[in-house]
Amino acid sequence: MTASPIGQRTRPSDGPVLSEAEARAVRRGVPDPGIPLPRAAAPTIALFVGSLAVWVVATWLALGGHAPFWVTIPLHAAVTFTMFTVLHDAIHHAAGRANWVNEVFGRLSVLFVACYASFGMFRFIHIEHHRNTNEDIDTDPDAWTTHGPDWQLPLRWLSIDGRYAVFYLRRLRTRPRAERIETVVTVGLTLLVFGGAIATGHGWELALIYLIPQRIGVAVLAWWFDWMPHHGLTTTSRENRFAATRVRVGMEWLLTPVMLYQNYHLVHHLHPAIPFYRYVKAWQRNEAVYLDRDVPITTAFGRELTTSEYRAWRRLTESFHADDAAGGPADFNPLTVAEVRPLTPDSVSITFDIPEHLRARFRFTPGQHLTLRSTVAGTEVRRTYSLCTSATSDVVRIAVKRIEGGALSTHLTQRLAPGDVLEVLPPSGRFTLEPDARTARHHVGIAAGSGITPIISMLSTALTVSEDSRFTLLYGNRTAESTMFRDELEMLARHFEGRLRIVHFRSGEDGTPPGTGFERVVPGRIDAAGLAGLLGDDLAPAEIDGWFVCGPQALVEDTRGVLGRHGVAPEAVHVELFHATPAVEGHTAGVESTVIATVGGRTTAVDSDGRESVLEAVLRAGLDAPYACMGGACGTCRAKLVRGGAEMEIDYALSPDEVAAGYVLTCQSRPTTERVELDYDA
């Protein structure tokens, strides 16, 4: 499978919207927002349709004399602002994953913002602002709105498009030929239409419907999009992307809808390729990472907040929210082991002592895992282990099952003791269940062996958060003694009084009840026949809100097959493999290539013979790329292919949307072109 190059967001000229240098500047060192882009962003398109409807009604009111100008002008001005949001998303390829969506809606929306400017011209100028945020007035086109005496600022906001024209004309000769032609044709048609309207005596209507409200809308845009997020900040995006733009918190019930999420403008500068309506979601997912970088924050009324003041104001450590889990790349943290508790003869649970200053960073969404790093026999080893406690608790705990010949699992299960220190990354992973306290849901977890670890976190969190939700667990083991969390599961089944039902599959025992009305035992393994036999009145697929499967590859494939035959949509089945079947030796033959990788803002090039994986080449070059399982199952080594081609041997971790967006598992990828550029920070 060959992944599509990223950064090559095709225009008519088949060139990238951003050069690689520009793309790196946009993405440098920022966390993964964890927000896949749909083929078409429905809210953005709905905003366009709604804005168009308002414009039509306001025009009818104005031309027909059905409403005074002081009613119609604000309506038309509001359309200028809302249409710019559509244009803004299209510029950043955030109106949809499909390229034509951005090209079409970008060109349609620009007519209502500044009909005399082409979409290509707007795109170039705005990307220059992102590349050069807070630079001098001749380098950052939007610096016009923040520089100069205070008394000049309103005039500068009113004339920002004039400054754009000067900025563009100085660079006109360097722009692509197709863009220049489109811009000249657009200006010519605008002059023709405006001149015709004035010559035929319709100048007042033109001013009433377009010129006056458009000037008001442009001024508001310059104020809200440029001055509010950037004024007073001297740090440039080249120096520190986290300090070049601010967020404005407080009164979000009003500011967020009125400003169309631009009160979280910092999020846009860090993640320009996500649509406007996802800014708050991205902030919530990565809040701890942003605060660790001391991002600029102000209140709704402009008072500057330190990150400590913000934490106190938000009361971050006093409540659970599923979206507060830290995401994206971060440094390893030394954590002290508080408890090592045997679960079975070959498995233990490990509880960590989390210092107060790391508590926000180690909050998690149920289903996520921790990556541990250790040196065993002189070799660095990394492995991922799922968190196995409720996300509503203050306990950070993983479970480890010893694997025959496993260097790290043997050390953790046999030699680790309380007081030892392990290097641990903050929680990550996309195999998650986000509970909803407002909605009654029925989820099913299917696990075998140590696959229970993320599932027990999911069920305990979901049933705690929502008192009306239910959870059914199908859990396979050999015997009761080999069942991880056996006592804890029995306790949870009693505690939730019928909302948690457990079916134990035990291949080494007869079907005898374990002693509670909420648990029963089925002899044998969890296989296709056993799963199919359970799907009925008590487990009707149409009434299940989500299926979560964790275990060996055979279990995952059997489950997908059975559920597919019973009409369950693929997107309702969430899977995680603990042990992936290795690829056939020599399955993929790479080519000799120069691999260029960006990790944590640092970019390095290394030559590869094509036989090693991209990850192996990157690590050999000295970059600290993230990785864990090395088997294509955990997704830790995910990176975005910016240019060139790479083919994956195995992919058990990426969603179809991620693959379509150009992500690859670097531990499973071999280069297929002579130059491969990828970004772990994207």
Short mmCIF file of N, CA and C in Angstrom, two decimals, residues 520-654:
data_model
loop_
_atom_site.label_atom_id
_atom_site.label_comp_id
_atom_site.label_asym_id
_atom_site.label_seq_id
_atom_site.Cartn_x
_atom_site.Cartn_y
_atom_site.Cartn_z
N ARG A 520 -20.93 -15.22 33.69
CA ARG A 520 -21.08 -16.63 33.37
C ARG A 520 -19.87 -17.09 32.56
N VAL A 521 -19.69 -18.40 32.51
CA VAL A 521 -18.53 -18.98 31.85
C VAL A 521 -18.99 -19.83 30.66
N VAL A 522 -18.30 -19.63 29.54
CA VAL A 522 -18.53 -20.44 28.34
C VAL A 522 -17.25 -21.20 28.05
N PRO A 523 -17.29 -22.54 27.95
CA PRO A 523 -16.06 -23.28 27.66
C PRO A 523 -15.56 -23.01 26.25
N GLY A 524 -14.24 -23.01 26.08
CA GLY A 524 -13.64 -22.83 24.77
C GLY A 524 -13.11 -21.42 24.55
N ARG A 525 -12.54 -21.23 23.38
CA ARG A 525 -11.98 -19.93 23.00
C ARG A 525 -13.06 -19.01 22.44
N ILE A 526 -12.73 -17.72 22.39
CA ILE A 526 -13.61 -16.79 21.67
C ILE A 526 -13.31 -16.97 20.18
N ASP A 527 -14.22 -17.58 19.46
CA ASP A 527 -14.03 -17.75 18.02
C ASP A 527 -15.27 -17.26 17.29
N ALA A 528 -15.27 -17.38 15.98
CA ALA A 528 -16.38 -16.86 15.18
C ALA A 528 -17.70 -17.51 15.56
N ALA A 529 -17.69 -18.83 15.78
CA ALA A 529 -18.93 -19.52 16.13
C ALA A 529 -19.45 -19.06 17.48
N GLY A 530 -18.54 -18.93 18.46
CA GLY A 530 -18.95 -18.48 19.79
C GLY A 530 -19.51 -17.07 19.78
N LEU A 531 -18.89 -16.19 19.00
CA LEU A 531 -19.39 -14.81 18.91
C LEU A 531 -20.75 -14.78 18.25
N ALA A 532 -20.89 -15.49 17.16
CA ALA A 532 -22.17 -15.50 16.45
C ALA A 532 -23.29 -16.02 17.33
N GLY A 533 -22.97 -17.03 18.19
CA GLY A 533 -23.99 -17.58 19.06
C GLY A 533 -24.48 -16.62 20.12
N LEU A 534 -23.69 -15.62 20.46
CA LEU A 534 -24.08 -14.65 21.49
C LEU A 534 -24.90 -13.49 20.93
N LEU A 535 -24.84 -13.30 19.61
CA LEU A 535 -25.56 -12.16 19.02
C LEU A 535 -27.03 -12.52 18.89
N GLY A 536 -27.82 -11.92 19.72
CA GLY A 536 -29.25 -12.22 19.73
C GLY A 536 -30.00 -11.16 20.50
N ASP A 537 -30.99 -11.60 21.27
CA ASP A 537 -31.83 -10.65 21.98
C ASP A 537 -31.05 -9.85 23.02
N ASP A 538 -30.14 -10.52 23.75
CA ASP A 538 -29.39 -9.82 24.78
C ASP A 538 -28.24 -8.99 24.22
N LEU A 539 -27.82 -9.30 23.01
CA LEU A 539 -26.69 -8.61 22.41
C LEU A 539 -27.03 -8.32 20.94
N ALA A 540 -28.11 -7.60 20.74
CA ALA A 540 -28.57 -7.28 19.38
C ALA A 540 -27.64 -6.23 18.77
N PRO A 541 -26.97 -6.55 17.66
CA PRO A 541 -26.01 -5.60 17.08
C PRO A 541 -26.60 -4.21 16.82
N ALA A 542 -27.86 -4.13 16.45
CA ALA A 542 -28.46 -2.84 16.13
C ALA A 542 -28.58 -1.94 17.36
N GLU A 543 -28.52 -2.54 18.56
CA GLU A 543 -28.68 -1.75 19.79
C GLU A 543 -27.36 -1.44 20.47
N ILE A 544 -26.24 -1.82 19.86
CA ILE A 544 -24.92 -1.57 20.44
C ILE A 544 -24.34 -0.29 19.85
N ASP A 545 -23.83 0.57 20.72
CA ASP A 545 -23.29 1.86 20.25
C ASP A 545 -21.83 1.77 19.83
N GLY A 546 -21.10 0.78 20.31
CA GLY A 546 -19.71 0.66 19.93
C GLY A 546 -19.13 -0.67 20.36
N TRP A 547 -18.26 -1.24 19.51
CA TRP A 547 -17.60 -2.51 19.77
C TRP A 547 -16.11 -2.24 19.91
N PHE A 548 -15.50 -2.71 21.00
CA PHE A 548 -14.09 -2.45 21.26
C PHE A 548 -13.39 -3.79 21.44
N VAL A 549 -12.45 -4.08 20.53
CA VAL A 549 -11.82 -5.39 20.45
C VAL A 549 -10.32 -5.23 20.67
N CYS A 550 -9.78 -6.00 21.61
CA CYS A 550 -8.35 -5.95 21.89
C CYS A 550 -7.83 -7.35 22.16
N GLY A 551 -6.86 -7.77 21.38
CA GLY A 551 -6.32 -9.11 21.56
C GLY A 551 -5.48 -9.51 20.37
N PRO A 552 -5.29 -10.80 20.16
CA PRO A 552 -4.48 -11.26 19.03
C PRO A 552 -5.19 -11.05 17.70
N GLN A 553 -4.42 -11.18 16.63
CA GLN A 553 -4.93 -10.89 15.30
C GLN A 553 -6.11 -11.78 14.93
N ALA A 554 -6.06 -13.05 15.30
CA ALA A 554 -7.16 -13.95 14.94
C ALA A 554 -8.47 -13.50 15.56
N LEU A 555 -8.41 -13.04 16.81
CA LEU A 555 -9.63 -12.56 17.47
C LEU A 555 -10.18 -11.34 16.74
N VAL A 556 -9.31 -10.42 16.38
CA VAL A 556 -9.75 -9.21 15.69
C VAL A 556 -10.40 -9.56 14.35
N GLU A 557 -9.77 -10.43 13.59
CA GLU A 557 -10.30 -10.78 12.27
C GLU A 557 -11.62 -11.55 12.39
N ASP A 558 -11.70 -12.48 13.36
CA ASP A 558 -12.96 -13.21 13.57
C ASP A 558 -14.09 -12.26 13.93
N THR A 559 -13.79 -11.34 14.84
CA THR A 559 -14.83 -10.41 15.30
C THR A 559 -15.31 -9.52 14.17
N ARG A 560 -14.38 -8.97 13.42
CA ARG A 560 -14.77 -8.12 12.29
C ARG A 560 -15.64 -8.89 11.30
N GLY A 561 -15.26 -10.13 11.02
CA GLY A 561 -16.04 -10.92 10.08
C GLY A 561 -17.45 -11.19 10.57
N VAL A 562 -17.59 -11.62 11.84
CA VAL A 562 -18.91 -11.92 12.38
C VAL A 562 -19.78 -10.67 12.43
N LEU A 563 -19.24 -9.57 12.92
CA LEU A 563 -20.02 -8.35 13.03
C LEU A 563 -20.39 -7.81 11.65
N GLY A 564 -19.49 -7.94 10.69
CA GLY A 564 -19.80 -7.50 9.34
C GLY A 564 -20.96 -8.28 8.75
N ARG A 565 -20.99 -9.59 9.01
CA ARG A 565 -22.09 -10.42 8.49
C ARG A 565 -23.41 -10.11 9.19
N HIS A 566 -23.34 -9.50 10.37
CA HIS A 566 -24.57 -9.12 11.09
C HIS A 566 -24.91 -7.65 10.88
N GLY A 567 -24.31 -7.01 9.89
CA GLY A 567 -24.70 -5.66 9.51
C GLY A 567 -24.10 -4.54 10.33
N VAL A 568 -23.07 -4.84 11.14
CA VAL A 568 -22.44 -3.79 11.92
C VAL A 568 -21.51 -2.98 11.03
N ALA A 569 -21.65 -1.65 11.05
CA ALA A 569 -20.82 -0.78 10.22
C ALA A 569 -19.36 -0.85 10.68
N PRO A 570 -18.40 -0.86 9.75
CA PRO A 570 -16.98 -0.95 10.13
C PRO A 570 -16.54 0.14 11.10
N GLU A 571 -17.09 1.35 10.96
CA GLU A 571 -16.66 2.45 11.83
C GLU A 571 -17.13 2.28 13.27
N ALA A 572 -18.06 1.35 13.52
CA ALA A 572 -18.51 1.09 14.89
C ALA A 572 -17.62 0.08 15.60
N VAL A 573 -16.68 -0.53 14.88
CA VAL A 573 -15.80 -1.55 15.46
C VAL A 573 -14.41 -0.95 15.63
N HIS A 574 -13.96 -0.83 16.87
CA HIS A 574 -12.67 -0.24 17.19
C HIS A 574 -11.74 -1.35 17.68
N VAL A 575 -10.54 -1.42 17.12
CA VAL A 575 -9.66 -2.55 17.43
C VAL A 575 -8.27 -2.06 17.84
N GLU A 576 -7.62 -2.90 18.65
CA GLU A 576 -6.21 -2.71 18.97
C GLU A 576 -5.57 -4.08 19.10
N LEU A 577 -4.44 -4.23 18.45
CA LEU A 577 -3.68 -5.48 18.50
C LEU A 577 -2.55 -5.36 19.50
N PHE A 578 -2.41 -6.36 20.36
CA PHE A 578 -1.25 -6.37 21.25
C PHE A 578 -0.08 -7.09 20.60
N HIS A 579 -0.37 -8.05 19.76
CA HIS A 579 0.70 -8.79 19.08
C HIS A 579 0.29 -8.97 17.64
N ALA A 580 1.00 -8.28 16.72
CA ALA A 580 0.69 -8.39 15.30
C ALA A 580 1.47 -9.52 14.67
N THR A 581 0.86 -10.18 13.69
CA THR A 581 1.56 -11.21 12.95
C THR A 581 2.64 -10.57 12.09
N PRO A 582 3.89 -10.99 12.20
CA PRO A 582 4.96 -10.36 11.42
C PRO A 582 4.72 -10.47 9.93
N ALA A 583 5.25 -9.47 9.21
CA ALA A 583 5.14 -9.52 7.76
C ALA A 583 6.02 -10.62 7.20
N VAL A 584 5.67 -11.10 6.02
CA VAL A 584 6.49 -12.10 5.35
C VAL A 584 7.83 -11.48 4.99
N GLU A 585 8.90 -12.17 5.30
CA GLU A 585 10.24 -11.65 5.03
C GLU A 585 10.38 -11.32 3.55
N GLY A 586 10.87 -10.11 3.29
CA GLY A 586 11.08 -9.70 1.91
C GLY A 586 9.82 -9.28 1.19
N HIS A 587 8.73 -9.07 1.95
CA HIS A 587 7.46 -8.71 1.32
C HIS A 587 7.57 -7.40 0.56
N THR A 588 8.23 -6.43 1.15
CA THR A 588 8.36 -5.12 0.52
C THR A 588 9.83 -4.82 0.27
N ALA A 589 10.17 -4.50 -0.96
CA ALA A 589 11.53 -4.13 -1.31
C ALA A 589 11.58 -2.64 -1.54
N GLY A 590 12.29 -1.92 -0.67
CA GLY A 590 12.41 -0.49 -0.83
C GLY A 590 13.49 -0.13 -1.84
N VAL A 591 13.63 1.16 -2.09
CA VAL A 591 14.66 1.65 -3.00
C VAL A 591 15.64 2.50 -2.22
N GLU A 592 16.83 2.67 -2.76
CA GLU A 592 17.78 3.57 -2.13
C GLU A 592 17.21 4.97 -2.11
N SER A 593 17.30 5.62 -0.97
CA SER A 593 16.58 6.88 -0.81
C SER A 593 17.27 7.76 0.21
N THR A 594 17.03 9.07 0.08
CA THR A 594 17.40 10.02 1.13
C THR A 594 16.16 10.28 1.97
N VAL A 595 16.22 9.92 3.24
CA VAL A 595 15.09 10.10 4.14
C VAL A 595 15.30 11.37 4.95
N ILE A 596 14.35 12.29 4.86
CA ILE A 596 14.42 13.56 5.59
C ILE A 596 13.27 13.57 6.58
N ALA A 597 13.59 13.64 7.86
CA ALA A 597 12.57 13.53 8.90
C ALA A 597 12.64 14.71 9.86
N THR A 598 11.46 15.14 10.33
CA THR A 598 11.35 16.19 11.33
C THR A 598 10.75 15.61 12.59
N VAL A 599 11.48 15.74 13.69
CA VAL A 599 11.04 15.25 14.99
C VAL A 599 11.29 16.35 16.02
N GLY A 600 10.25 16.81 16.71
CA GLY A 600 10.42 17.84 17.73
C GLY A 600 11.03 19.11 17.20
N GLY A 601 10.71 19.47 15.94
CA GLY A 601 11.24 20.69 15.34
C GLY A 601 12.62 20.55 14.74
N ARG A 602 13.27 19.39 14.91
CA ARG A 602 14.60 19.17 14.36
C ARG A 602 14.49 18.31 13.11
N THR A 603 15.15 18.75 12.03
CA THR A 603 15.09 18.04 10.76
C THR A 603 16.47 17.50 10.40
N THR A 604 16.52 16.22 10.02
CA THR A 604 17.78 15.57 9.67
C THR A 604 17.56 14.70 8.43
N ALA A 605 18.59 14.62 7.59
CA ALA A 605 18.55 13.77 6.40
C ALA A 605 19.52 12.60 6.59
N VAL A 606 19.13 11.43 6.09
CA VAL A 606 19.97 10.24 6.19
C VAL A 606 19.75 9.39 4.94
N ASP A 607 20.80 8.79 4.43
CA ASP A 607 20.69 7.90 3.28
C ASP A 607 20.29 6.51 3.75
N SER A 608 19.39 5.88 3.00
CA SER A 608 18.92 4.53 3.33
C SER A 608 19.07 3.64 2.11
N ASP A 609 19.44 2.37 2.36
CA ASP A 609 19.56 1.43 1.25
C ASP A 609 18.22 0.83 0.84
N GLY A 610 17.15 1.19 1.57
CA GLY A 610 15.81 0.70 1.23
C GLY A 610 15.44 -0.59 1.89
N ARG A 611 16.43 -1.31 2.45
CA ARG A 611 16.11 -2.58 3.11
C ARG A 611 15.64 -2.36 4.54
N GLU A 612 16.16 -1.32 5.19
CA GLU A 612 15.73 -1.00 6.54
C GLU A 612 14.44 -0.19 6.49
N SER A 613 13.69 -0.18 7.59
CA SER A 613 12.48 0.63 7.64
C SER A 613 12.85 2.10 7.73
N VAL A 614 11.89 2.95 7.42
CA VAL A 614 12.11 4.40 7.54
C VAL A 614 12.46 4.75 8.98
N LEU A 615 11.77 4.11 9.95
CA LEU A 615 12.06 4.38 11.36
C LEU A 615 13.50 4.02 11.71
N GLU A 616 13.96 2.87 11.23
CA GLU A 616 15.33 2.46 11.52
C GLU A 616 16.33 3.47 10.97
N ALA A 617 16.07 4.00 9.78
CA ALA A 617 16.96 5.00 9.20
C ALA A 617 16.96 6.28 10.02
N VAL A 618 15.75 6.69 10.46
CA VAL A 618 15.64 7.92 11.25
C VAL A 618 16.37 7.77 12.58
N LEU A 619 16.20 6.63 13.24
CA LEU A 619 16.89 6.41 14.52
C LEU A 619 18.40 6.35 14.31
N ARG A 620 18.83 5.75 13.21
CA ARG A 620 20.27 5.69 12.92
C ARG A 620 20.85 7.08 12.72
N ALA A 621 20.01 8.02 12.25
CA ALA A 621 20.47 9.39 12.04
C ALA A 621 20.56 10.19 13.35
N GLY A 622 20.10 9.60 14.45
CA GLY A 622 20.22 10.26 15.74
C GLY A 622 18.98 11.01 16.19
N LEU A 623 17.88 10.96 15.42
CA LEU A 623 16.65 11.62 15.83
C LEU A 623 15.90 10.74 16.82
N ASP A 624 15.30 11.36 17.83
CA ASP A 624 14.57 10.62 18.86
C ASP A 624 13.12 10.46 18.42
N ALA A 625 12.93 9.67 17.37
CA ALA A 625 11.58 9.45 16.84
C ALA A 625 10.78 8.58 17.80
N PRO A 626 9.48 8.83 17.92
CA PRO A 626 8.66 8.00 18.81
C PRO A 626 8.43 6.62 18.22
N TYR A 627 8.49 5.60 19.05
CA TYR A 627 8.18 4.24 18.62
C TYR A 627 7.97 3.40 19.87
N ALA A 628 7.40 2.21 19.68
CA ALA A 628 7.21 1.30 20.82
C ALA A 628 7.22 -0.14 20.35
N CYS A 629 6.12 -0.62 19.73
CA CYS A 629 5.98 -2.05 19.49
C CYS A 629 6.83 -2.56 18.34
N MET A 630 7.14 -1.72 17.37
CA MET A 630 7.90 -2.07 16.17
C MET A 630 7.19 -3.13 15.34
N GLY A 631 5.90 -3.33 15.58
CA GLY A 631 5.18 -4.38 14.85
C GLY A 631 3.96 -3.87 14.11
N GLY A 632 3.77 -2.56 14.02
CA GLY A 632 2.64 -2.02 13.28
C GLY A 632 1.33 -2.07 14.01
N ALA A 633 1.36 -2.28 15.34
CA ALA A 633 0.13 -2.45 16.10
C ALA A 633 -0.24 -1.24 16.95
N CYS A 634 0.77 -0.54 17.51
CA CYS A 634 0.44 0.49 18.50
C CYS A 634 0.23 1.88 17.90
N GLY A 635 0.82 2.16 16.75
CA GLY A 635 0.66 3.46 16.10
C GLY A 635 1.54 4.55 16.65
N THR A 636 2.45 4.24 17.59
CA THR A 636 3.29 5.27 18.21
C THR A 636 4.20 5.93 17.20
N CYS A 637 4.68 5.18 16.20
CA CYS A 637 5.66 5.70 15.25
C CYS A 637 5.00 6.41 14.07
N ARG A 638 3.75 6.75 14.17
CA ARG A 638 3.02 7.40 13.08
C ARG A 638 3.69 8.71 12.68
N ALA A 639 3.80 8.95 11.38
CA ALA A 639 4.33 10.21 10.86
C ALA A 639 3.59 10.54 9.57
N LYS A 640 3.66 11.80 9.19
CA LYS A 640 2.98 12.26 7.99
C LYS A 640 3.96 12.33 6.83
N LEU A 641 3.63 11.69 5.74
CA LEU A 641 4.47 11.71 4.56
C LEU A 641 4.26 13.04 3.85
N VAL A 642 5.30 13.84 3.82
CA VAL A 642 5.21 15.18 3.24
C VAL A 642 5.52 15.17 1.75
N ARG A 643 6.50 14.37 1.38
CA ARG A 643 6.89 14.30 -0.03
C ARG A 643 7.52 12.94 -0.28
N GLY A 644 7.33 12.43 -1.50
CA GLY A 644 7.87 11.13 -1.84
C GLY A 644 6.89 10.01 -1.52
N GLY A 645 7.38 8.77 -1.60
CA GLY A 645 6.51 7.62 -1.39
C GLY A 645 7.11 6.62 -0.43
N ALA A 646 6.26 5.92 0.30
CA ALA A 646 6.68 4.86 1.20
C ALA A 646 5.57 3.83 1.25
N GLU A 647 5.96 2.55 1.31
CA GLU A 647 4.98 1.47 1.32
C GLU A 647 5.03 0.73 2.65
N MET A 648 3.85 0.54 3.25
CA MET A 648 3.76 -0.16 4.53
C MET A 648 3.56 -1.65 4.31
N GLU A 649 4.29 -2.46 5.06
CA GLU A 649 4.10 -3.90 5.03
C GLU A 649 2.87 -4.30 5.83
N ILE A 650 2.71 -3.68 7.01
CA ILE A 650 1.62 -4.01 7.93
C ILE A 650 1.02 -2.71 8.44
N ASP A 651 -0.28 -2.69 8.60
CA ASP A 651 -0.94 -1.53 9.21
C ASP A 651 -2.13 -2.01 10.02
N TYR A 652 -1.95 -2.10 11.32
CA TYR A 652 -3.04 -2.48 12.21
C TYR A 652 -3.49 -1.30 13.07
N ALA A 653 -2.89 -0.12 12.88
CA ALA A 653 -3.13 0.97 13.82
C ALA A 653 -3.79 2.20 13.20
N LEU A 654 -3.62 2.43 11.91
CA LEU A 654 -4.12 3.66 11.30
C LEU A 654 -5.56 3.49 10.81
#
